[in-house]
PDB file of C-alpha atoms in Angstrom:
ATOM      1  CA  UNK A   1     -74.188 -30.537  57.003  1.00 47.00           C
ATOM      2  CA  UNK A   2     -72.745 -31.794  53.762  1.00 47.00           C
ATOM      3  CA  UNK A   3     -71.700 -29.127  51.400  1.00 50.00           C
ATOM      4  CA  UNK A   4     -70.366 -28.875  47.914  1.00 50.00           C
ATOM      5  CA  UNK A   5     -68.062 -26.381  46.353  1.00 51.00           C
ATOM      6  CA  UNK A   6     -70.139 -25.505  43.139  1.00 51.00           C
ATOM      7  CA  UNK A   7     -73.983 -25.602  43.942  1.00 50.00           C
ATOM      8  CA  UNK A   8     -76.297 -25.397  41.389  1.00 50.00           C
ATOM      9  CA  UNK A   9     -76.804 -21.674  40.031  1.00 50.00           C
ATOM     10  CA  UNK A  10     -73.489 -20.470  41.506  1.00 51.00           C
ATOM     11  CA  UNK A  11     -72.375 -17.010  39.990  1.00 56.00           C
ATOM     12  CA  UNK A  12     -68.922 -17.685  38.916  1.00 51.00           C
ATOM     13  CA  UNK A  13     -68.093 -14.143  39.171  1.00 57.00           C
ATOM     14  CA  UNK A  14     -69.698 -13.635  42.541  1.00 60.00           C
ATOM     15  CA  UNK A  15     -67.169 -12.102  45.261  1.00 61.00           C
ATOM     16  CA  UNK A  16     -66.322 -12.996  48.678  1.00 63.00           C
ATOM     17  CA  UNK A  17     -67.881 -16.095  50.447  1.00 65.00           C
ATOM     18  CA  UNK A  18     -70.326 -16.571  47.336  1.00 67.00           C
ATOM     19  CA  UNK A  19     -67.375 -17.070  44.900  1.00 68.00           C
ATOM     20  CA  UNK A  20     -66.679 -20.500  43.390  1.00 70.00           C
ATOM     21  CA  UNK A  21     -64.577 -22.957  45.450  1.00 68.00           C
ATOM     22  CA  UNK A  22     -66.092 -21.790  48.851  1.00 65.00           C
ATOM     23  CA  UNK A  23     -68.274 -23.937  50.896  1.00 68.00           C
ATOM     24  CA  UNK A  24     -71.811 -24.173  49.447  1.00 70.00           C
ATOM     25  CA  UNK A  25     -73.748 -22.812  52.550  1.00 68.00           C
ATOM     26  CA  UNK A  26     -76.925 -21.099  51.574  1.00 72.00           C
ATOM     27  CA  UNK A  27     -77.581 -19.628  54.931  1.00 75.00           C
ATOM     28  CA  UNK A  28     -75.828 -16.113  55.591  1.00 76.00           C
ATOM     29  CA  UNK A  29     -74.415 -17.654  58.753  1.00 82.00           C
ATOM     30  CA  UNK A  30     -75.398 -20.454  61.075  1.00 82.00           C
ATOM     31  CA  UNK A  31     -74.912 -18.564  64.351  1.00 88.00           C
ATOM     32  CA  UNK A  32     -77.998 -18.806  66.727  1.00 89.00           C
ATOM     33  CA  UNK A  33     -76.815 -16.377  69.311  1.00 92.00           C
ATOM     34  CA  UNK A  34     -77.268 -12.541  69.432  1.00 94.00           C
ATOM     35  CA  UNK A  35     -74.070 -12.040  67.610  1.00 94.00           C
ATOM     36  CA  UNK A  36     -74.985  -8.284  66.571  1.00 94.00           C
ATOM     37  CA  UNK A  37     -75.122  -7.150  70.207  1.00 95.00           C
ATOM     38  CA  UNK A  38     -71.296  -6.868  70.721  1.00 94.00           C
ATOM     39  CA  UNK A  39     -70.719  -4.947  67.546  1.00 95.00           C
ATOM     40  CA  UNK A  40     -73.741  -2.659  68.161  1.00 96.00           C
ATOM     41  CA  UNK A  41     -72.849  -2.005  71.655  1.00 97.00           C
ATOM     42  CA  UNK A  42     -69.237  -1.108  70.492  1.00 97.00           C
ATOM     43  CA  UNK A  43     -70.514   1.346  67.699  1.00 97.00           C
ATOM     44  CA  UNK A  44     -72.720   2.776  70.271  1.00 98.00           C
ATOM     45  CA  UNK A  45     -70.106   3.387  72.823  1.00 97.00           C
ATOM     46  CA  UNK A  46     -67.659   4.812  70.318  1.00 97.00           C
ATOM     47  CA  UNK A  47     -70.272   7.044  68.958  1.00 98.00           C
ATOM     48  CA  UNK A  48     -71.003   8.514  72.214  1.00 98.00           C
ATOM     49  CA  UNK A  49     -67.526   9.295  73.171  1.00 98.00           C
ATOM     50  CA  UNK A  50     -67.006  10.956  69.398  1.00 97.00           C
ATOM     51  CA  UNK A  51     -70.034  12.905  69.949  1.00 98.00           C
ATOM     52  CA  UNK A  52     -68.975  14.186  73.316  1.00 98.00           C
ATOM     53  CA  UNK A  53     -65.370  14.752  72.569  1.00 97.00           C
ATOM     54  CA  UNK A  54     -66.298  16.618  69.672  1.00 97.00           C
ATOM     55  CA  UNK A  55     -68.452  18.958  71.435  1.00 97.00           C
ATOM     56  CA  UNK A  56     -65.917  19.534  74.301  1.00 97.00           C
ATOM     57  CA  UNK A  57     -62.968  20.102  71.834  1.00 96.00           C
ATOM     58  CA  UNK A  58     -64.662  22.675  69.819  1.00 96.00           C
ATOM     59  CA  UNK A  59     -66.458  24.343  72.880  1.00 95.00           C
ATOM     60  CA  UNK A  60     -63.099  26.170  73.832  1.00 94.00           C
ATOM     61  CA  UNK A  61     -64.501  26.943  77.225  1.00 94.00           C
ATOM     62  CA  UNK A  62     -64.965  25.462  80.829  1.00 96.00           C
ATOM     63  CA  UNK A  63     -61.825  23.427  80.629  1.00 96.00           C
ATOM     64  CA  UNK A  64     -59.915  24.781  83.553  1.00 96.00           C
ATOM     65  CA  UNK A  65     -60.959  24.775  87.285  1.00 95.00           C
ATOM     66  CA  UNK A  66     -58.028  25.441  89.384  1.00 94.00           C
ATOM     67  CA  UNK A  67     -56.072  23.255  89.903  1.00 95.00           C
ATOM     68  CA  UNK A  68     -57.628  20.942  87.367  1.00 96.00           C
ATOM     69  CA  UNK A  69     -57.179  21.168  83.633  1.00 96.00           C
ATOM     70  CA  UNK A  70     -59.024  18.944  81.210  1.00 97.00           C
ATOM     71  CA  UNK A  71     -56.879  16.497  79.556  1.00 97.00           C
ATOM     72  CA  UNK A  72     -58.521  17.292  76.070  1.00 97.00           C
ATOM     73  CA  UNK A  73     -56.733  20.644  76.514  1.00 96.00           C
ATOM     74  CA  UNK A  74     -53.464  19.752  77.771  1.00 94.00           C
ATOM     75  CA  UNK A  75     -50.901  21.007  76.947  1.00 93.00           C
ATOM     76  CA  UNK A  76     -52.366  24.280  75.695  1.00 90.00           C
ATOM     77  CA  UNK A  77     -50.380  25.435  72.866  1.00 91.00           C
ATOM     78  CA  UNK A  78     -51.915  28.605  71.767  1.00 89.00           C
ATOM     79  CA  UNK A  79     -52.252  32.242  73.243  1.00 89.00           C
ATOM     80  CA  UNK A  80     -56.162  32.007  73.551  1.00 89.00           C
ATOM     81  CA  UNK A  81     -55.810  29.545  76.310  1.00 89.00           C
ATOM     82  CA  UNK A  82     -57.240  30.149  79.811  1.00 88.00           C
ATOM     83  CA  UNK A  83     -53.886  31.240  82.131  1.00 85.00           C
ATOM     84  CA  UNK A  84     -53.233  28.103  84.467  1.00 87.00           C
ATOM     85  CA  UNK A  85     -50.612  28.936  87.095  1.00 85.00           C
ATOM     86  CA  UNK A  86     -47.826  26.469  86.974  1.00 83.00           C
ATOM     87  CA  UNK A  87     -50.022  24.516  84.251  1.00 83.00           C
ATOM     88  CA  UNK A  88     -49.322  23.420  80.850  1.00 83.00           C
ATOM     89  CA  UNK A  89     -49.489  26.837  78.989  1.00 84.00           C
ATOM     90  CA  UNK A  90     -46.911  26.424  75.852  1.00 84.00           C
ATOM     91  CA  UNK A  91     -47.752  29.245  73.656  1.00 84.00           C
ATOM     92  CA  UNK A  92     -45.998  27.506  70.580  1.00 83.00           C
ATOM     93  CA  UNK A  93     -48.691  28.530  68.034  1.00 86.00           C
ATOM     94  CA  UNK A  94     -48.916  32.409  69.224  1.00 78.00           C
ATOM     95  CA  UNK A  95     -51.872  34.381  68.526  1.00 83.00           C
ATOM     96  CA  UNK A  96     -52.661  33.355  64.910  1.00 87.00           C
ATOM     97  CA  UNK A  97     -54.569  30.414  65.957  1.00 89.00           C
ATOM     98  CA  UNK A  98     -58.059  31.410  66.899  1.00 87.00           C
ATOM     99  CA  UNK A  99     -59.812  28.057  67.010  1.00 91.00           C
ATOM    100  CA  UNK A 100     -60.001  25.787  70.267  1.00 94.00           C
ATOM    101  CA  UNK A 101     -56.508  24.951  71.391  1.00 93.00           C
ATOM    102  CA  UNK A 102     -57.937  21.433  71.969  1.00 94.00           C
ATOM    103  CA  UNK A 103     -57.787  20.852  68.363  1.00 94.00           C
ATOM    104  CA  UNK A 104     -53.926  21.219  68.164  1.00 92.00           C
ATOM    105  CA  UNK A 105     -53.098  18.619  70.820  1.00 93.00           C
ATOM    106  CA  UNK A 106     -56.069  15.929  70.301  1.00 95.00           C
ATOM    107  CA  UNK A 107     -54.645  14.807  67.043  1.00 94.00           C
ATOM    108  CA  UNK A 108     -51.909  13.004  68.797  1.00 96.00           C
ATOM    109  CA  UNK A 109     -54.079  10.779  71.349  1.00 96.00           C
ATOM    110  CA  UNK A 110     -56.691  10.460  68.648  1.00 96.00           C
ATOM    111  CA  UNK A 111     -54.138   9.272  66.193  1.00 96.00           C
ATOM    112  CA  UNK A 112     -52.759   6.593  68.621  1.00 97.00           C
ATOM    113  CA  UNK A 113     -56.397   5.306  69.405  1.00 97.00           C
ATOM    114  CA  UNK A 114     -57.451   5.388  65.514  1.00 96.00           C
ATOM    115  CA  UNK A 115     -54.534   3.361  64.523  1.00 96.00           C
ATOM    116  CA  UNK A 116     -54.717   1.020  67.683  1.00 96.00           C
ATOM    117  CA  UNK A 117     -55.090  -2.534  66.695  1.00 94.00           C
ATOM    118  CA  UNK A 118     -57.894  -3.186  69.063  1.00 96.00           C
ATOM    119  CA  UNK A 119     -59.816  -0.043  68.041  1.00 97.00           C
ATOM    120  CA  UNK A 120     -59.422  -0.773  64.388  1.00 96.00           C
ATOM    121  CA  UNK A 121     -61.159  -4.250  65.148  1.00 94.00           C
ATOM    122  CA  UNK A 122     -63.849  -2.433  67.114  1.00 96.00           C
ATOM    123  CA  UNK A 123     -64.748   0.215  64.484  1.00 96.00           C
ATOM    124  CA  UNK A 124     -64.389  -2.197  61.503  1.00 94.00           C
ATOM    125  CA  UNK A 125     -66.817  -4.216  62.855  1.00 94.00           C
ATOM    126  CA  UNK A 126     -68.904  -1.791  64.521  1.00 95.00           C
ATOM    127  CA  UNK A 127     -69.405   0.879  61.756  1.00 95.00           C
ATOM    128  CA  UNK A 128     -68.190  -0.894  58.524  1.00 92.00           C
ATOM    129  CA  UNK A 129     -69.242  -4.562  59.335  1.00 90.00           C
ATOM    130  CA  UNK A 130     -65.976  -5.990  58.119  1.00 89.00           C
ATOM    131  CA  UNK A 131     -66.947  -8.392  59.287  1.00 88.00           C
ATOM    132  CA  UNK A 132     -69.581  -7.513  61.771  1.00 89.00           C
ATOM    133  CA  UNK A 133     -68.813 -10.682  63.887  1.00 90.00           C
ATOM    134  CA  UNK A 134     -66.815 -13.918  63.911  1.00 88.00           C
ATOM    135  CA  UNK A 135     -68.447 -16.345  61.377  1.00 86.00           C
ATOM    136  CA  UNK A 136     -70.695 -13.698  59.839  1.00 88.00           C
ATOM    137  CA  UNK A 137     -69.942 -12.654  56.264  1.00 83.00           C
ATOM    138  CA  UNK A 138     -69.282  -9.256  55.676  1.00 82.00           C
ATOM    139  CA  UNK A 139     -71.455  -7.512  52.932  1.00 81.00           C
ATOM    140  CA  UNK A 140     -68.717  -5.964  51.088  1.00 79.00           C
ATOM    141  CA  UNK A 141     -68.092  -7.015  47.549  1.00 76.00           C
ATOM    142  CA  UNK A 142     -64.477  -6.425  47.562  1.00 76.00           C
ATOM    143  CA  UNK A 143     -61.714  -6.669  50.301  1.00 76.00           C
ATOM    144  CA  UNK A 144     -58.583  -4.639  50.136  1.00 81.00           C
ATOM    145  CA  UNK A 145     -57.616  -4.858  53.655  1.00 81.00           C
ATOM    146  CA  UNK A 146     -55.299  -1.657  54.711  1.00 85.00           C
ATOM    147  CA  UNK A 147     -53.312  -1.658  51.351  1.00 85.00           C
ATOM    148  CA  UNK A 148     -55.084   1.560  49.857  1.00 86.00           C
ATOM    149  CA  UNK A 149     -55.434   5.107  51.331  1.00 86.00           C
ATOM    150  CA  UNK A 150     -56.721   6.179  53.779  1.00 85.00           C
ATOM    151  CA  UNK A 151     -56.305   2.821  55.557  1.00 87.00           C
ATOM    152  CA  UNK A 152     -52.645   2.758  54.631  1.00 89.00           C
ATOM    153  CA  UNK A 153     -52.067   5.383  57.150  1.00 88.00           C
ATOM    154  CA  UNK A 154     -52.762   2.863  59.949  1.00 92.00           C
ATOM    155  CA  UNK A 155     -49.177   1.876  59.489  1.00 92.00           C
ATOM    156  CA  UNK A 156     -48.270   5.119  61.435  1.00 94.00           C
ATOM    157  CA  UNK A 157     -49.452   3.515  64.444  1.00 95.00           C
ATOM    158  CA  UNK A 158     -45.908   3.097  65.970  1.00 93.00           C
ATOM    159  CA  UNK A 159     -45.072   6.752  65.536  1.00 96.00           C
ATOM    160  CA  UNK A 160     -48.366   7.954  67.236  1.00 96.00           C
ATOM    161  CA  UNK A 161     -47.233   5.536  69.937  1.00 97.00           C
ATOM    162  CA  UNK A 162     -44.141   7.767  70.151  1.00 96.00           C
ATOM    163  CA  UNK A 163     -46.114  10.887  70.339  1.00 96.00           C
ATOM    164  CA  UNK A 164     -48.434   9.314  72.887  1.00 96.00           C
ATOM    165  CA  UNK A 165     -45.811   8.915  75.360  1.00 97.00           C
ATOM    166  CA  UNK A 166     -45.035  12.720  76.060  1.00 96.00           C
ATOM    167  CA  UNK A 167     -48.640  13.420  76.093  1.00 96.00           C
ATOM    168  CA  UNK A 168     -49.025  10.793  78.831  1.00 97.00           C
ATOM    169  CA  UNK A 169     -46.100  12.507  80.550  1.00 97.00           C
ATOM    170  CA  UNK A 170     -47.694  15.927  80.319  1.00 96.00           C
ATOM    171  CA  UNK A 171     -51.066  14.428  81.746  1.00 97.00           C
ATOM    172  CA  UNK A 172     -48.892  12.999  84.595  1.00 98.00           C
ATOM    173  CA  UNK A 173     -47.569  16.370  85.442  1.00 96.00           C
ATOM    174  CA  UNK A 174     -51.208  17.782  85.435  1.00 96.00           C
ATOM    175  CA  UNK A 175     -52.005  14.944  87.899  1.00 97.00           C
ATOM    176  CA  UNK A 176     -49.178  16.244  90.119  1.00 97.00           C
ATOM    177  CA  UNK A 177     -50.626  19.532  90.074  1.00 96.00           C
ATOM    178  CA  UNK A 178     -53.952  18.519  91.412  1.00 97.00           C
ATOM    179  CA  UNK A 179     -52.440  18.152  94.652  1.00 97.00           C
ATOM    180  CA  UNK A 180     -52.791  21.815  95.078  1.00 96.00           C
ATOM    181  CA  UNK A 181     -56.110  23.696  96.284  1.00 94.00           C
ATOM    182  CA  UNK A 182     -57.541  26.386  94.332  1.00 90.00           C
ATOM    183  CA  UNK A 183     -55.174  28.960  95.730  1.00 91.00           C
ATOM    184  CA  UNK A 184     -52.381  26.688  94.378  1.00 92.00           C
ATOM    185  CA  UNK A 185     -51.093  25.722  97.777  1.00 94.00           C
ATOM    186  CA  UNK A 186     -49.576  22.311  97.881  1.00 95.00           C
ATOM    187  CA  UNK A 187     -50.503  19.452 100.173  1.00 95.00           C
ATOM    188  CA  UNK A 188     -54.122  19.151  99.262  1.00 95.00           C
ATOM    189  CA  UNK A 189     -56.368  16.573  97.528  1.00 96.00           C
ATOM    190  CA  UNK A 190     -59.760  16.493  96.634  1.00 96.00           C
ATOM    191  CA  UNK A 191     -62.331  14.327  94.668  1.00 97.00           C
ATOM    192  CA  UNK A 192     -60.758  15.537  91.307  1.00 97.00           C
ATOM    193  CA  UNK A 193     -57.422  14.327  92.609  1.00 98.00           C
ATOM    194  CA  UNK A 194     -58.705  10.834  92.928  1.00 98.00           C
ATOM    195  CA  UNK A 195     -60.288  10.976  89.337  1.00 98.00           C
ATOM    196  CA  UNK A 196     -57.051  12.238  87.796  1.00 98.00           C
ATOM    197  CA  UNK A 197     -55.035   9.626  89.491  1.00 98.00           C
ATOM    198  CA  UNK A 198     -57.296   6.898  88.245  1.00 98.00           C
ATOM    199  CA  UNK A 199     -57.105   8.339  84.901  1.00 98.00           C
ATOM    200  CA  UNK A 200     -53.388   8.623  84.643  1.00 98.00           C
ATOM    201  CA  UNK A 201     -52.996   4.998  85.798  1.00 98.00           C
ATOM    202  CA  UNK A 202     -55.312   3.750  82.864  1.00 98.00           C
ATOM    203  CA  UNK A 203     -53.848   6.054  80.386  1.00 98.00           C
ATOM    204  CA  UNK A 204     -50.329   4.775  80.847  1.00 98.00           C
ATOM    205  CA  UNK A 205     -51.573   1.164  81.255  1.00 98.00           C
ATOM    206  CA  UNK A 206     -53.384   1.456  77.927  1.00 98.00           C
ATOM    207  CA  UNK A 207     -50.373   3.150  76.426  1.00 97.00           C
ATOM    208  CA  UNK A 208     -47.707   0.550  77.552  1.00 97.00           C
ATOM    209  CA  UNK A 209     -50.171  -2.371  76.598  1.00 97.00           C
ATOM    210  CA  UNK A 210     -49.849  -1.463  72.987  1.00 95.00           C
ATOM    211  CA  UNK A 211     -48.891  -3.960  70.592  1.00 93.00           C
ATOM    212  CA  UNK A 212     -46.203  -1.570  69.163  1.00 94.00           C
ATOM    213  CA  UNK A 213     -44.623  -1.138  72.723  1.00 94.00           C
ATOM    214  CA  UNK A 214     -44.565  -4.918  73.127  1.00 92.00           C
ATOM    215  CA  UNK A 215     -42.561  -5.236  69.764  1.00 91.00           C
ATOM    216  CA  UNK A 216     -40.432  -2.235  70.607  1.00 91.00           C
ATOM    217  CA  UNK A 217     -39.477  -3.723  74.152  1.00 90.00           C
ATOM    218  CA  UNK A 218     -38.688  -7.204  73.133  1.00 87.00           C
ATOM    219  CA  UNK A 219     -40.485  -8.339  69.625  1.00 83.00           C
ATOM    220  CA  UNK A 220     -37.157  -8.404  67.452  1.00 79.00           C
ATOM    221  CA  UNK A 221     -34.961 -10.281  70.110  1.00 82.00           C
ATOM    222  CA  UNK A 222     -33.714 -13.718  69.102  1.00 82.00           C
ATOM    223  CA  UNK A 223     -32.200 -14.831  72.308  1.00 85.00           C
ATOM    224  CA  UNK A 224     -34.123 -13.678  75.582  1.00 84.00           C
ATOM    225  CA  UNK A 225     -31.432 -15.118  77.630  1.00 84.00           C
ATOM    226  CA  UNK A 226     -28.923 -12.641  76.436  1.00 85.00           C
ATOM    227  CA  UNK A 227     -31.182  -9.943  77.250  1.00 89.00           C
ATOM    228  CA  UNK A 228     -32.853 -10.504  80.731  1.00 91.00           C
ATOM    229  CA  UNK A 229     -34.006  -6.841  81.437  1.00 91.00           C
ATOM    230  CA  UNK A 230     -35.719  -6.627  78.152  1.00 89.00           C
ATOM    231  CA  UNK A 231     -37.181 -10.064  78.516  1.00 88.00           C
ATOM    232  CA  UNK A 232     -38.680  -9.033  81.981  1.00 92.00           C
ATOM    233  CA  UNK A 233     -40.020  -5.794  80.299  1.00 90.00           C
ATOM    234  CA  UNK A 234     -41.430  -7.861  77.493  1.00 91.00           C
ATOM    235  CA  UNK A 235     -43.158 -10.060  79.998  1.00 92.00           C
ATOM    236  CA  UNK A 236     -44.666  -7.252  81.843  1.00 94.00           C
ATOM    237  CA  UNK A 237     -45.836  -5.665  78.664  1.00 94.00           C
ATOM    238  CA  UNK A 238     -47.219  -8.797  77.553  1.00 94.00           C
ATOM    239  CA  UNK A 239     -49.318  -9.209  80.537  1.00 95.00           C
ATOM    240  CA  UNK A 240     -50.789  -5.752  80.084  1.00 95.00           C
ATOM    241  CA  UNK A 241     -51.319  -6.521  76.423  1.00 95.00           C
ATOM    242  CA  UNK A 242     -53.553  -9.405  77.456  1.00 96.00           C
ATOM    243  CA  UNK A 243     -55.837  -6.851  78.803  1.00 97.00           C
ATOM    244  CA  UNK A 244     -55.493  -4.348  76.104  1.00 97.00           C
ATOM    245  CA  UNK A 245     -59.276  -4.112  75.136  1.00 97.00           C
ATOM    246  CA  UNK A 246     -60.329  -3.670  78.766  1.00 98.00           C
ATOM    247  CA  UNK A 247     -57.649  -0.845  79.238  1.00 98.00           C
ATOM    248  CA  UNK A 248     -58.750   0.806  75.830  1.00 98.00           C
ATOM    249  CA  UNK A 249     -62.374   1.158  77.197  1.00 98.00           C
ATOM    250  CA  UNK A 250     -61.310   1.949  80.661  1.00 98.00           C
ATOM    251  CA  UNK A 251     -58.900   4.737  79.678  1.00 98.00           C
ATOM    252  CA  UNK A 252     -61.472   6.068  77.121  1.00 98.00           C
ATOM    253  CA  UNK A 253     -64.202   6.281  79.792  1.00 98.00           C
ATOM    254  CA  UNK A 254     -61.737   7.893  82.464  1.00 98.00           C
ATOM    255  CA  UNK A 255     -60.427  10.514  80.255  1.00 98.00           C
ATOM    256  CA  UNK A 256     -64.067  11.677  79.236  1.00 98.00           C
ATOM    257  CA  UNK A 257     -64.983  11.640  83.087  1.00 98.00           C
ATOM    258  CA  UNK A 258     -61.878  13.733  83.910  1.00 98.00           C
ATOM    259  CA  UNK A 259     -63.023  16.265  81.321  1.00 98.00           C
ATOM    260  CA  UNK A 260     -66.865  16.017  82.407  1.00 98.00           C
ATOM    261  CA  UNK A 261     -65.634  16.672  86.093  1.00 98.00           C
ATOM    262  CA  UNK A 262     -63.496  19.747  85.144  1.00 98.00           C
ATOM    263  CA  UNK A 263     -66.455  21.000  83.073  1.00 98.00           C
ATOM    264  CA  UNK A 264     -68.997  20.746  86.121  1.00 98.00           C
ATOM    265  CA  UNK A 265     -66.529  22.560  88.229  1.00 97.00           C
ATOM    266  CA  UNK A 266     -65.830  25.193  85.764  1.00 96.00           C
ATOM    267  CA  UNK A 267     -69.599  25.910  85.288  1.00 97.00           C
ATOM    268  CA  UNK A 268     -69.999  26.134  88.840  1.00 95.00           C
ATOM    269  CA  UNK A 269     -72.406  23.015  89.061  1.00 96.00           C
ATOM    270  CA  UNK A 270     -70.815  21.883  92.328  1.00 93.00           C
ATOM    271  CA  UNK A 271     -67.548  22.542  94.326  1.00 94.00           C
ATOM    272  CA  UNK A 272     -64.767  19.863  94.611  1.00 96.00           C
ATOM    273  CA  UNK A 273     -65.241  17.878  97.806  1.00 95.00           C
ATOM    274  CA  UNK A 274     -61.927  18.159  99.604  1.00 93.00           C
ATOM    275  CA  UNK A 275     -60.280  15.257 101.461  1.00 94.00           C
ATOM    276  CA  UNK A 276     -57.308  17.455 103.121  1.00 93.00           C
TER     277      UNK A 276
END
């Protein structure tokens, strides 16, 4: 298709892809596939998680069924937490905090995921249509990138990564505690133990596959030959980073399933099947 750069009737003040000097293609896009399916599915998946996690975070109930504690409520930082024997009860905020204790801890994993490079692309396209898909123009008249508030806060991603590391460590501790039974005796495992094990593997894989982690490990090195250990670590993180999108979704689903499983146990829907 031949195109010009100044088609008749061009508005010289038009923004974006309709501005002067851009290819004069009259069609909104030339894609013939169902390009809208991916952003629509992404938006639906993220919206479902936001709705579920919001309900559970404000519920302030049914988040502990010995020996399992929901990852949404760990560690528990207020006095209004359910007492968990050997669990993550850290009464840092004392008795003045009257809301759900989940709101004190979820800000860190939430901030880590909100500022994640993959999730940025996901919700920018899924919710804001910026742009909705490759080769499809976004509908916005102006583009400022991440240079203004609140998107300027995306630059905090590295610091949220630092905060996500101890959170993942605490969830690892919670997973170790699942090798107890309801009476807190060690040497037992149930279906919940398996679910928690899968979740913590995915949480660590997603956390370590982060672009910031890859840069911290080896992104600033000028000579890999002088840093063989860091080069090896950088290579491992790079292989994980290639699957960052998959790990982002898998860990998002697994952490919700962990919370749902604990909720079902705490509400007496069924008993935890024991393997030994």
